[in-house]
mmCIF file with all atom_site columns, C-alpha atoms in Angstrom:
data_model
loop_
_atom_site.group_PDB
_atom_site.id
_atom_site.type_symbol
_atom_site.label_atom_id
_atom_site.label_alt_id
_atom_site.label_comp_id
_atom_site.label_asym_id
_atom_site.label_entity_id
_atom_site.label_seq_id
_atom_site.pdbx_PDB_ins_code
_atom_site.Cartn_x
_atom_site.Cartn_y
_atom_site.Cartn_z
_atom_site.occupancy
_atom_site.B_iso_or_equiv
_atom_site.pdbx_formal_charge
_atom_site.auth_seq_id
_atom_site.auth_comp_id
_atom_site.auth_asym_id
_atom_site.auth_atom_id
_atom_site.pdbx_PDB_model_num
ATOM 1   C CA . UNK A 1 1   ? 166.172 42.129 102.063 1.00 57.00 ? 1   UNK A CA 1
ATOM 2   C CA . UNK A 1 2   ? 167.524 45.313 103.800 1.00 73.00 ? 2   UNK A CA 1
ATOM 3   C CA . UNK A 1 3   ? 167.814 43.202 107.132 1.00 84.00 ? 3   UNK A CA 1
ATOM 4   C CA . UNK A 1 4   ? 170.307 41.106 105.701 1.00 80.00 ? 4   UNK A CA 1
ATOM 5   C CA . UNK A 1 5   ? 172.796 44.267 104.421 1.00 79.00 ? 5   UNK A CA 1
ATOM 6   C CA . UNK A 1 6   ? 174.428 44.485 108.066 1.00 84.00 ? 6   UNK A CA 1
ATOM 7   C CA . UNK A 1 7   ? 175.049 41.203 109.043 1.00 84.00 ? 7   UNK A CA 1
ATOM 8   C CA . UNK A 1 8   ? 176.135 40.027 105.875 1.00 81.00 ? 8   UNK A CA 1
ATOM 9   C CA . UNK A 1 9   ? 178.672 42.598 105.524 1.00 80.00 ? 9   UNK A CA 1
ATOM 10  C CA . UNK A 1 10  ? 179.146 42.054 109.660 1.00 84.00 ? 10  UNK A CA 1
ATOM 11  C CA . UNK A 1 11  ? 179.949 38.104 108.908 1.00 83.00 ? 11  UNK A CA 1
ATOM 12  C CA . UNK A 1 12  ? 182.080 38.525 105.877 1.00 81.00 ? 12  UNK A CA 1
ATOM 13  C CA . UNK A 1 13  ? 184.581 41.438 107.703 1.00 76.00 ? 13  UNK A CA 1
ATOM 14  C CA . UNK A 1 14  ? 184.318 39.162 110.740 1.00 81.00 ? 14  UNK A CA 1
ATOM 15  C CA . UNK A 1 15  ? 185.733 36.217 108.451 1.00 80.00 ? 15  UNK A CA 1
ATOM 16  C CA . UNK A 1 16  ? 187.897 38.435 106.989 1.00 70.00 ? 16  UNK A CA 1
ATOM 17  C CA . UNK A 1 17  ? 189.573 39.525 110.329 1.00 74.00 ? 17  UNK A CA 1
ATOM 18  C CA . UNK A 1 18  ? 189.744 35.840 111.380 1.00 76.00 ? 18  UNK A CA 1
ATOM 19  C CA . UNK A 1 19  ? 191.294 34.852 108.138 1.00 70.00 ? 19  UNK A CA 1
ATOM 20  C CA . UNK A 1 20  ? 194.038 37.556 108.821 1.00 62.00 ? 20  UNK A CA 1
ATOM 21  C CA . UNK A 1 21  ? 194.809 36.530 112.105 1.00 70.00 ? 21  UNK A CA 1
ATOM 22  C CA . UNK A 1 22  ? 194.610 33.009 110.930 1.00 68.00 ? 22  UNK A CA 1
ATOM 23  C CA . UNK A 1 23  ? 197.875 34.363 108.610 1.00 62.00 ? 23  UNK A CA 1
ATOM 24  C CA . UNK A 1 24  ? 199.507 36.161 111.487 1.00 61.00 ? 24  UNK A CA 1
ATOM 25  C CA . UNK A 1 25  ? 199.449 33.410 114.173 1.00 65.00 ? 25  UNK A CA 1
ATOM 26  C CA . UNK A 1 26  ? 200.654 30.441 112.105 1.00 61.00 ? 26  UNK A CA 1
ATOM 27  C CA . UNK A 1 27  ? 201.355 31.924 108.781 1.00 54.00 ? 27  UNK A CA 1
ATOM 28  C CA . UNK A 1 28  ? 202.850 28.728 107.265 1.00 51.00 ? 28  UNK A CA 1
ATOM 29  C CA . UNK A 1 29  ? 203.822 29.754 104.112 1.00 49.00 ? 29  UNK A CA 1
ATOM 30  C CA . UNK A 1 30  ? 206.023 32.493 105.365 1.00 51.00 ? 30  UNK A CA 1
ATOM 31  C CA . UNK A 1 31  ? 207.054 30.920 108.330 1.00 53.00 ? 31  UNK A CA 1
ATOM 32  C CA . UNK A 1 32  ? 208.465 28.110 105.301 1.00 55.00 ? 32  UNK A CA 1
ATOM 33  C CA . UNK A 1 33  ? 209.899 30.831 103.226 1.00 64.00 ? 33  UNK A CA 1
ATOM 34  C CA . UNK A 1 34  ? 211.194 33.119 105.324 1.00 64.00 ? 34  UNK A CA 1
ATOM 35  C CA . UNK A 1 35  ? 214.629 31.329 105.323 1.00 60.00 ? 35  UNK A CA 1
ATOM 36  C CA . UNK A 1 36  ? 214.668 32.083 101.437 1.00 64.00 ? 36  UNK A CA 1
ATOM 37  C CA . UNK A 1 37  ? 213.538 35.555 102.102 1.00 66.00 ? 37  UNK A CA 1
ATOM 38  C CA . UNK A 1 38  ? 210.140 35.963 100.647 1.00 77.00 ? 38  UNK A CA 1
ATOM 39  C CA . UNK A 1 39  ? 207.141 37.363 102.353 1.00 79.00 ? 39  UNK A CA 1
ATOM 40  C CA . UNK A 1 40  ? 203.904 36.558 102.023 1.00 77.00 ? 40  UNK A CA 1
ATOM 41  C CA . UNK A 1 41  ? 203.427 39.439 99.859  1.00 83.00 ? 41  UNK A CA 1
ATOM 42  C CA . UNK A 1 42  ? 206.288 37.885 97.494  1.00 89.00 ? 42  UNK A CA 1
ATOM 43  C CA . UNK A 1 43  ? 204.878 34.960 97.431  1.00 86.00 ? 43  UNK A CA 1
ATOM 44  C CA . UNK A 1 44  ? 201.318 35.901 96.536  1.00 87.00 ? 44  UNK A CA 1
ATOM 45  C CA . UNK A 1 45  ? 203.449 38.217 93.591  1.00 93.00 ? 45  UNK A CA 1
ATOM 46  C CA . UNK A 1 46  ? 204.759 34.659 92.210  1.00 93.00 ? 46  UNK A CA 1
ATOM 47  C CA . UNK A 1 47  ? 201.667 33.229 92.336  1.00 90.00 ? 47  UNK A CA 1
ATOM 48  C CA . UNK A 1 48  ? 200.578 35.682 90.692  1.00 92.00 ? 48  UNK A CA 1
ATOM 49  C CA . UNK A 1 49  ? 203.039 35.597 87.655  1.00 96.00 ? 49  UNK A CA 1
ATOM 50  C CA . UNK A 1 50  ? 202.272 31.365 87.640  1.00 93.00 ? 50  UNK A CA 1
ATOM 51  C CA . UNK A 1 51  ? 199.023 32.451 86.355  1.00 92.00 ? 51  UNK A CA 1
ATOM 52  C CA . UNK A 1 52  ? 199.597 35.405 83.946  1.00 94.00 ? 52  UNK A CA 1
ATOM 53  C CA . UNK A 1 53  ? 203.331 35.430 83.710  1.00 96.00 ? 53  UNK A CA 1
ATOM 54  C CA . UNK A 1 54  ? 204.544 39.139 82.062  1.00 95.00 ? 54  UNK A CA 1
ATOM 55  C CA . UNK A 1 55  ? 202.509 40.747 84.434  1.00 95.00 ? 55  UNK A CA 1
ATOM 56  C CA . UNK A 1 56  ? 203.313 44.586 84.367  1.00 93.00 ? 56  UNK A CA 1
ATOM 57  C CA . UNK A 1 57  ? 203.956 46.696 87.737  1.00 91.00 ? 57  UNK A CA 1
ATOM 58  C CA . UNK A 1 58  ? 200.856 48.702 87.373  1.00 91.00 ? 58  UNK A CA 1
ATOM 59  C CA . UNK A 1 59  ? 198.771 45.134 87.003  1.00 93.00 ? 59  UNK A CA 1
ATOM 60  C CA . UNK A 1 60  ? 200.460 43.210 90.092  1.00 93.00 ? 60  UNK A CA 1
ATOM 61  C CA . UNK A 1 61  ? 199.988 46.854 92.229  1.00 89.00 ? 61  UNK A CA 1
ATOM 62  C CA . UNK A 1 62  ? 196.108 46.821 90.850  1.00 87.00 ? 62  UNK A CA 1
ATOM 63  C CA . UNK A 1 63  ? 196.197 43.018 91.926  1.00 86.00 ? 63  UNK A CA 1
ATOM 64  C CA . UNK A 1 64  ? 197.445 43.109 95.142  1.00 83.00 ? 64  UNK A CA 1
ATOM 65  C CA . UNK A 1 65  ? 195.925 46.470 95.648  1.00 77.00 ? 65  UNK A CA 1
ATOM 66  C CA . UNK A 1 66  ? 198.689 48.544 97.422  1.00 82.00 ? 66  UNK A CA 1
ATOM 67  C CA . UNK A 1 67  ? 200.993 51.783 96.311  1.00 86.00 ? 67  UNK A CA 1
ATOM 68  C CA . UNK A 1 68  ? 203.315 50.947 93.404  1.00 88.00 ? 68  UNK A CA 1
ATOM 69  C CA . UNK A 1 69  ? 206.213 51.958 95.522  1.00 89.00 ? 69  UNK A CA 1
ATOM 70  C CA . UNK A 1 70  ? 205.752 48.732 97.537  1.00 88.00 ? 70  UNK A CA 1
ATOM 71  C CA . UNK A 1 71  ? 204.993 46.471 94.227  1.00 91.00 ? 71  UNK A CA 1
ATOM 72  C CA . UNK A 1 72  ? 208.734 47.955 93.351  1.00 93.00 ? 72  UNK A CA 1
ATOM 73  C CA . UNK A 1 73  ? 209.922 47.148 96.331  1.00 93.00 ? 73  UNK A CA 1
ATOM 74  C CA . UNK A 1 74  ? 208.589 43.963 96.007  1.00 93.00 ? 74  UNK A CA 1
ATOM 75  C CA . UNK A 1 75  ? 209.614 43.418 92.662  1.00 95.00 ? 75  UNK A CA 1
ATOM 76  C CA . UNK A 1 76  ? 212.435 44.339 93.421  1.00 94.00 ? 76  UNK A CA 1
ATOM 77  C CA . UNK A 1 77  ? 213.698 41.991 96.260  1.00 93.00 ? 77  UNK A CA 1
ATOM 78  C CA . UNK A 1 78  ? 212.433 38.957 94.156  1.00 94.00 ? 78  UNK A CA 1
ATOM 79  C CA . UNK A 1 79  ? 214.666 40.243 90.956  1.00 95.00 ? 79  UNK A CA 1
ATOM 80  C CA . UNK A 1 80  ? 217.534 40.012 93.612  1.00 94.00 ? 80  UNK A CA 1
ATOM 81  C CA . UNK A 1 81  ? 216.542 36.644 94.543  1.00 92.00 ? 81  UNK A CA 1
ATOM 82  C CA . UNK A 1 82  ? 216.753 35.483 91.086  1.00 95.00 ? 82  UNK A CA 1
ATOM 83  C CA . UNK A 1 83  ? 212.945 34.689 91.555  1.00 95.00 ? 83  UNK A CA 1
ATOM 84  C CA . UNK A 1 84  ? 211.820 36.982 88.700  1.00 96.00 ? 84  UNK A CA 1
ATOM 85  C CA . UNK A 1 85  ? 213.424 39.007 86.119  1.00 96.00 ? 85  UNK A CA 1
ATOM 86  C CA . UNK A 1 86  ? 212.115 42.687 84.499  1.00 94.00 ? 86  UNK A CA 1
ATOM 87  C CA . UNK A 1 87  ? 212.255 42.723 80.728  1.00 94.00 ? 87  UNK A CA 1
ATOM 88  C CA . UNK A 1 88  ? 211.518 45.678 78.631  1.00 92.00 ? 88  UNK A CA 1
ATOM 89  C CA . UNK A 1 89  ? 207.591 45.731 76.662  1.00 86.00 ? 89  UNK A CA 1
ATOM 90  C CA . UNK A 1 90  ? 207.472 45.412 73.131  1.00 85.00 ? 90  UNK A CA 1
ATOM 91  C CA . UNK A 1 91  ? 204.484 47.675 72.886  1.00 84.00 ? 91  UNK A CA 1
ATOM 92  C CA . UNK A 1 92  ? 205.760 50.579 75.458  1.00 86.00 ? 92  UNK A CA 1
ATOM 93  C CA . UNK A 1 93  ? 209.369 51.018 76.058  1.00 85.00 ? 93  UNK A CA 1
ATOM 94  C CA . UNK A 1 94  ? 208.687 52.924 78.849  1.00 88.00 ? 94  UNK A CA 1
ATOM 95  C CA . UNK A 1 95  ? 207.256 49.878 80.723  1.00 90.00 ? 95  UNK A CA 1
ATOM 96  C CA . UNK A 1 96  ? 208.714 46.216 81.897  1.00 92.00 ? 96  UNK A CA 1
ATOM 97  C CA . UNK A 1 97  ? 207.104 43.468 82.317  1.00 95.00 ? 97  UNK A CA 1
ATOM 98  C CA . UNK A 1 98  ? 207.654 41.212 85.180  1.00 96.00 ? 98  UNK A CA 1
ATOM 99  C CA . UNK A 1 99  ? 208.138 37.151 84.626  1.00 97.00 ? 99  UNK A CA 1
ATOM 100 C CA . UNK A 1 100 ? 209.061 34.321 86.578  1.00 97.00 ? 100 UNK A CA 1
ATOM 101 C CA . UNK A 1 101 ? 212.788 32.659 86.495  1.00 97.00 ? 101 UNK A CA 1
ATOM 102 C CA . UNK A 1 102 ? 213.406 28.534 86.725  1.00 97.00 ? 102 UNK A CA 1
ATOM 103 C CA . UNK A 1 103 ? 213.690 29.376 90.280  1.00 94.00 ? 103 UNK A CA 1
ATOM 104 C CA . UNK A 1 104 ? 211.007 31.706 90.655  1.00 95.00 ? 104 UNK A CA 1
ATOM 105 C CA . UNK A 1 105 ? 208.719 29.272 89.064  1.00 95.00 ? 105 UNK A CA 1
ATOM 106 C CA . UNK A 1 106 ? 209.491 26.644 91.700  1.00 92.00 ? 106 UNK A CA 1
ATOM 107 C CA . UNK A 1 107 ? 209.311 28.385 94.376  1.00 91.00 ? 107 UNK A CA 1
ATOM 108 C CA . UNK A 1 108 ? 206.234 29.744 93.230  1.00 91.00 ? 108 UNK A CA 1
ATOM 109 C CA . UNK A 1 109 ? 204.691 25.989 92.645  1.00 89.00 ? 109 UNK A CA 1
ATOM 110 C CA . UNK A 1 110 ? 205.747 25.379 96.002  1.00 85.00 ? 110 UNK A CA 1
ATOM 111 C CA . UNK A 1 111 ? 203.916 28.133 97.571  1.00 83.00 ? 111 UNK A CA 1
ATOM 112 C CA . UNK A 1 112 ? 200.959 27.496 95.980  1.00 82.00 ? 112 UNK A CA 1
ATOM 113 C CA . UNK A 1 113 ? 200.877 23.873 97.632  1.00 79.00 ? 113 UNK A CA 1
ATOM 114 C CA . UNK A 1 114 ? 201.416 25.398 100.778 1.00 76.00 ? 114 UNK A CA 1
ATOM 115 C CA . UNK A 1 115 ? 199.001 28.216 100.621 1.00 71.00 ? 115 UNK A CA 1
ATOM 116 C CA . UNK A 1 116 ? 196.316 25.992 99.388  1.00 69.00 ? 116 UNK A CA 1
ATOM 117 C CA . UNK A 1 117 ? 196.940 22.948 102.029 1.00 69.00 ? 117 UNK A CA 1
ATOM 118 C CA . UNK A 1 118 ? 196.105 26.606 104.515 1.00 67.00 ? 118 UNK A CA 1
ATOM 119 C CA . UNK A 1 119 ? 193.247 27.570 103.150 1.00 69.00 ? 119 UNK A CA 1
ATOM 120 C CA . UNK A 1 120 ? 191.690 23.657 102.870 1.00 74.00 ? 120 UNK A CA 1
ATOM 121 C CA . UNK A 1 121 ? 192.426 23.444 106.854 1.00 75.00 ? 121 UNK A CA 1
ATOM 122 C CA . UNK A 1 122 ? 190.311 26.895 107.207 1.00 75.00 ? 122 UNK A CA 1
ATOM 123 C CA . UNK A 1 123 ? 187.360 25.844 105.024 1.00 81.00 ? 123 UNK A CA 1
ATOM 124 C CA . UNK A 1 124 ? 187.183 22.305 106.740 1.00 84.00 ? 124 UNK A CA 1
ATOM 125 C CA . UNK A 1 125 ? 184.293 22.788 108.632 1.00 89.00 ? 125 UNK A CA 1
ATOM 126 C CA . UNK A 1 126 ? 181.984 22.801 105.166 1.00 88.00 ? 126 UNK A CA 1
ATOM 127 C CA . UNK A 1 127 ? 180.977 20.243 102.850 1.00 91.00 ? 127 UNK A CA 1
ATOM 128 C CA . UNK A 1 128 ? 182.248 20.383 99.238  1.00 88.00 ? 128 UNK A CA 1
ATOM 129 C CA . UNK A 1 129 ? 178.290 21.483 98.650  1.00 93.00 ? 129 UNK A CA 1
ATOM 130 C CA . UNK A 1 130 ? 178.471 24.277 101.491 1.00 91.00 ? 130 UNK A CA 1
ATOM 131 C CA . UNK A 1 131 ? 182.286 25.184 99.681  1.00 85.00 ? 131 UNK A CA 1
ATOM 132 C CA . UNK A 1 132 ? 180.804 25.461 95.909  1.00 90.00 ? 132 UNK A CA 1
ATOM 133 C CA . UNK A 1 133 ? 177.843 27.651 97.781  1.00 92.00 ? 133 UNK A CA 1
ATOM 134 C CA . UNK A 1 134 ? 180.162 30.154 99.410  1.00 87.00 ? 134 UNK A CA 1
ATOM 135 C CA . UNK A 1 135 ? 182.454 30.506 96.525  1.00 83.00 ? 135 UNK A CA 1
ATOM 136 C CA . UNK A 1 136 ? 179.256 30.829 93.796  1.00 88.00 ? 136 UNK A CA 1
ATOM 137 C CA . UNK A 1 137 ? 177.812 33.563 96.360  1.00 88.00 ? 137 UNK A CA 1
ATOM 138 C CA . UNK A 1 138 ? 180.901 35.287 97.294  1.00 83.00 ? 138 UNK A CA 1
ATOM 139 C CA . UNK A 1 139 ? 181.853 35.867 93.386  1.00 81.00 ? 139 UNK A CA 1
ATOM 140 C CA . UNK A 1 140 ? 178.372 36.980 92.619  1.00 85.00 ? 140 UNK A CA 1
ATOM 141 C CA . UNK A 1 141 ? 178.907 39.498 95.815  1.00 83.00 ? 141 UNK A CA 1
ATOM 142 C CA . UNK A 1 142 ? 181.785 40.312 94.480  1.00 77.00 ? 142 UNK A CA 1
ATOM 143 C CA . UNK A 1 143 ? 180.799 40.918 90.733  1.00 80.00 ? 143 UNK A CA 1
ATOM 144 C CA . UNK A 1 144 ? 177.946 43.140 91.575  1.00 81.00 ? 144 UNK A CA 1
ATOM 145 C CA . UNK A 1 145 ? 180.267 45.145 94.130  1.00 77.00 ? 145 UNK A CA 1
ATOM 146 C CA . UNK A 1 146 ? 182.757 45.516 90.928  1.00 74.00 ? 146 UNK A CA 1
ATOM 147 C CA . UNK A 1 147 ? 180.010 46.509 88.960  1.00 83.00 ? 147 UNK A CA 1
ATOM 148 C CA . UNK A 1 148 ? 178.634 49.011 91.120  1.00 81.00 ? 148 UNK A CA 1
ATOM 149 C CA . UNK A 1 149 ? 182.265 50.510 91.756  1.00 77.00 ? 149 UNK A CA 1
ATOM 150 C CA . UNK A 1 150 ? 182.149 50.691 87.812  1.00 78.00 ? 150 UNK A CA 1
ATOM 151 C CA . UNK A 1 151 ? 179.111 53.007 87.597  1.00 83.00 ? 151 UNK A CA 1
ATOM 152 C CA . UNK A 1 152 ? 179.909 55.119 90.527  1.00 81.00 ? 152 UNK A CA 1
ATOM 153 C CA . UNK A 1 153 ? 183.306 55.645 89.312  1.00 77.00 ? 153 UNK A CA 1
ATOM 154 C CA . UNK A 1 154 ? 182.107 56.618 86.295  1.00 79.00 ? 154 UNK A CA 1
ATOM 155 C CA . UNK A 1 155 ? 179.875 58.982 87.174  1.00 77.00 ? 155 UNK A CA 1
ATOM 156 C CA . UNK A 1 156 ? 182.354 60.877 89.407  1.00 76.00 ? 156 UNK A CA 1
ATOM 157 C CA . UNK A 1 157 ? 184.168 61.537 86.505  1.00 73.00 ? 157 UNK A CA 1
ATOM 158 C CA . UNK A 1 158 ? 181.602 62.538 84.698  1.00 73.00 ? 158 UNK A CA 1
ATOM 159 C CA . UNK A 1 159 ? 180.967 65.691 87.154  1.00 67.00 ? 159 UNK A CA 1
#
C-alpha cells in the first residue's frame, strides 16, 4: 500500500491546485458579487451561517481556517453590508455570535446556487457512481487525517 502514499497525495494537491485556478480564472461567484461587494471569502462566510446560523468568530475562523483578524475583517465588511449582524451570547458575554440578516440570507441562497452550478461543471467528467466514490473516499481520507491530527496533537501536549 506504501506505493500508493505519493501519488495519491500527488493527485489530490494536483486537483487541488487546478480547483484553485479553476476559482481564479473564471471565479463566477465573485465575478457575480463583486458589484455587491462580497468576496469569495464572504460568501463562503454566508454559506456558512445558512447552515449553522449563530456561528461564533472563533468557529467561522476554525472553519475557514485563517487568522481571526481576517474572520473580523470579514465579519466585519458583511455587518456593513447589512448581510449579517453580531449579537451578544447568552452563555459568554464576552463573545458574539454571528447570524444572517433578510438580506444576508438571500444573498447567501443565491451564492450557494452559483457556487454549486461551479462545482457540477468541474465534476462533469464523472458519473453520479464515480461522484458518490470520490466523495465516500475523500471523507474517509479525510476522517482518518482528522483523526490522526487528533492523536498527534494530543500527544504533543502531553510532553
Amino acid at each position: 500500500m506504501k506505493k500508493y502514499a505519493e501519488p495519491i497525495y500527488v493527485l489530490v494537491h494536483r486537483c487541488h491546485e487546478q480547483c484553485l485556478k479553476l476559482v481564479h480564472l473564471n471565479n463566477l461567484p465573485a465575478k457575480e458579487f463583486s458589484d455587491i461587494g462580497i468576496n469569495t471569502r464572504q460568501g463562503i462566510i454566508l454559506k456558512m451561517l445558512l447552515h449553522q446560523d449563530g456561528m461564533t468568530q472563533r468557529e467561522l475562523t476554525e472553519k475557514l481556517e485563517i487568522t481571526s483578524s481576517s474572520c473580523g475583517e470579514l465579519i466585519t465588511k458583511l455587518e456593513r453590508g447589512g448581510f449579517l449582524e453580531k449579537r451578544q451570547s447568552p452563555a459568554d458575554k464576552r463573545t458574539f455570535n454571528v447570524y444572517l440578516t433578510e438580506s444576508g440570507r438571500a444573498l447567501a441562497e443565491q451564492y450557494k446556487k452559483k457556487a454549486v452550478v461551479e462545482l457540477e461543471e468541474w465534476a462533469s467528467d464523472l458519473t453520479a457512481q464515480e461522484k458518490e466514490q470520490l466523495f465516500f473516499l475523500l471523507g474517509k481520507l479525510s476522517k482518518g487525517l482528522e483523526t490522526r491530527i487528533d492523536r498527534e496533537s494530543n500527544e504533543t501536549k502531553k510532553e
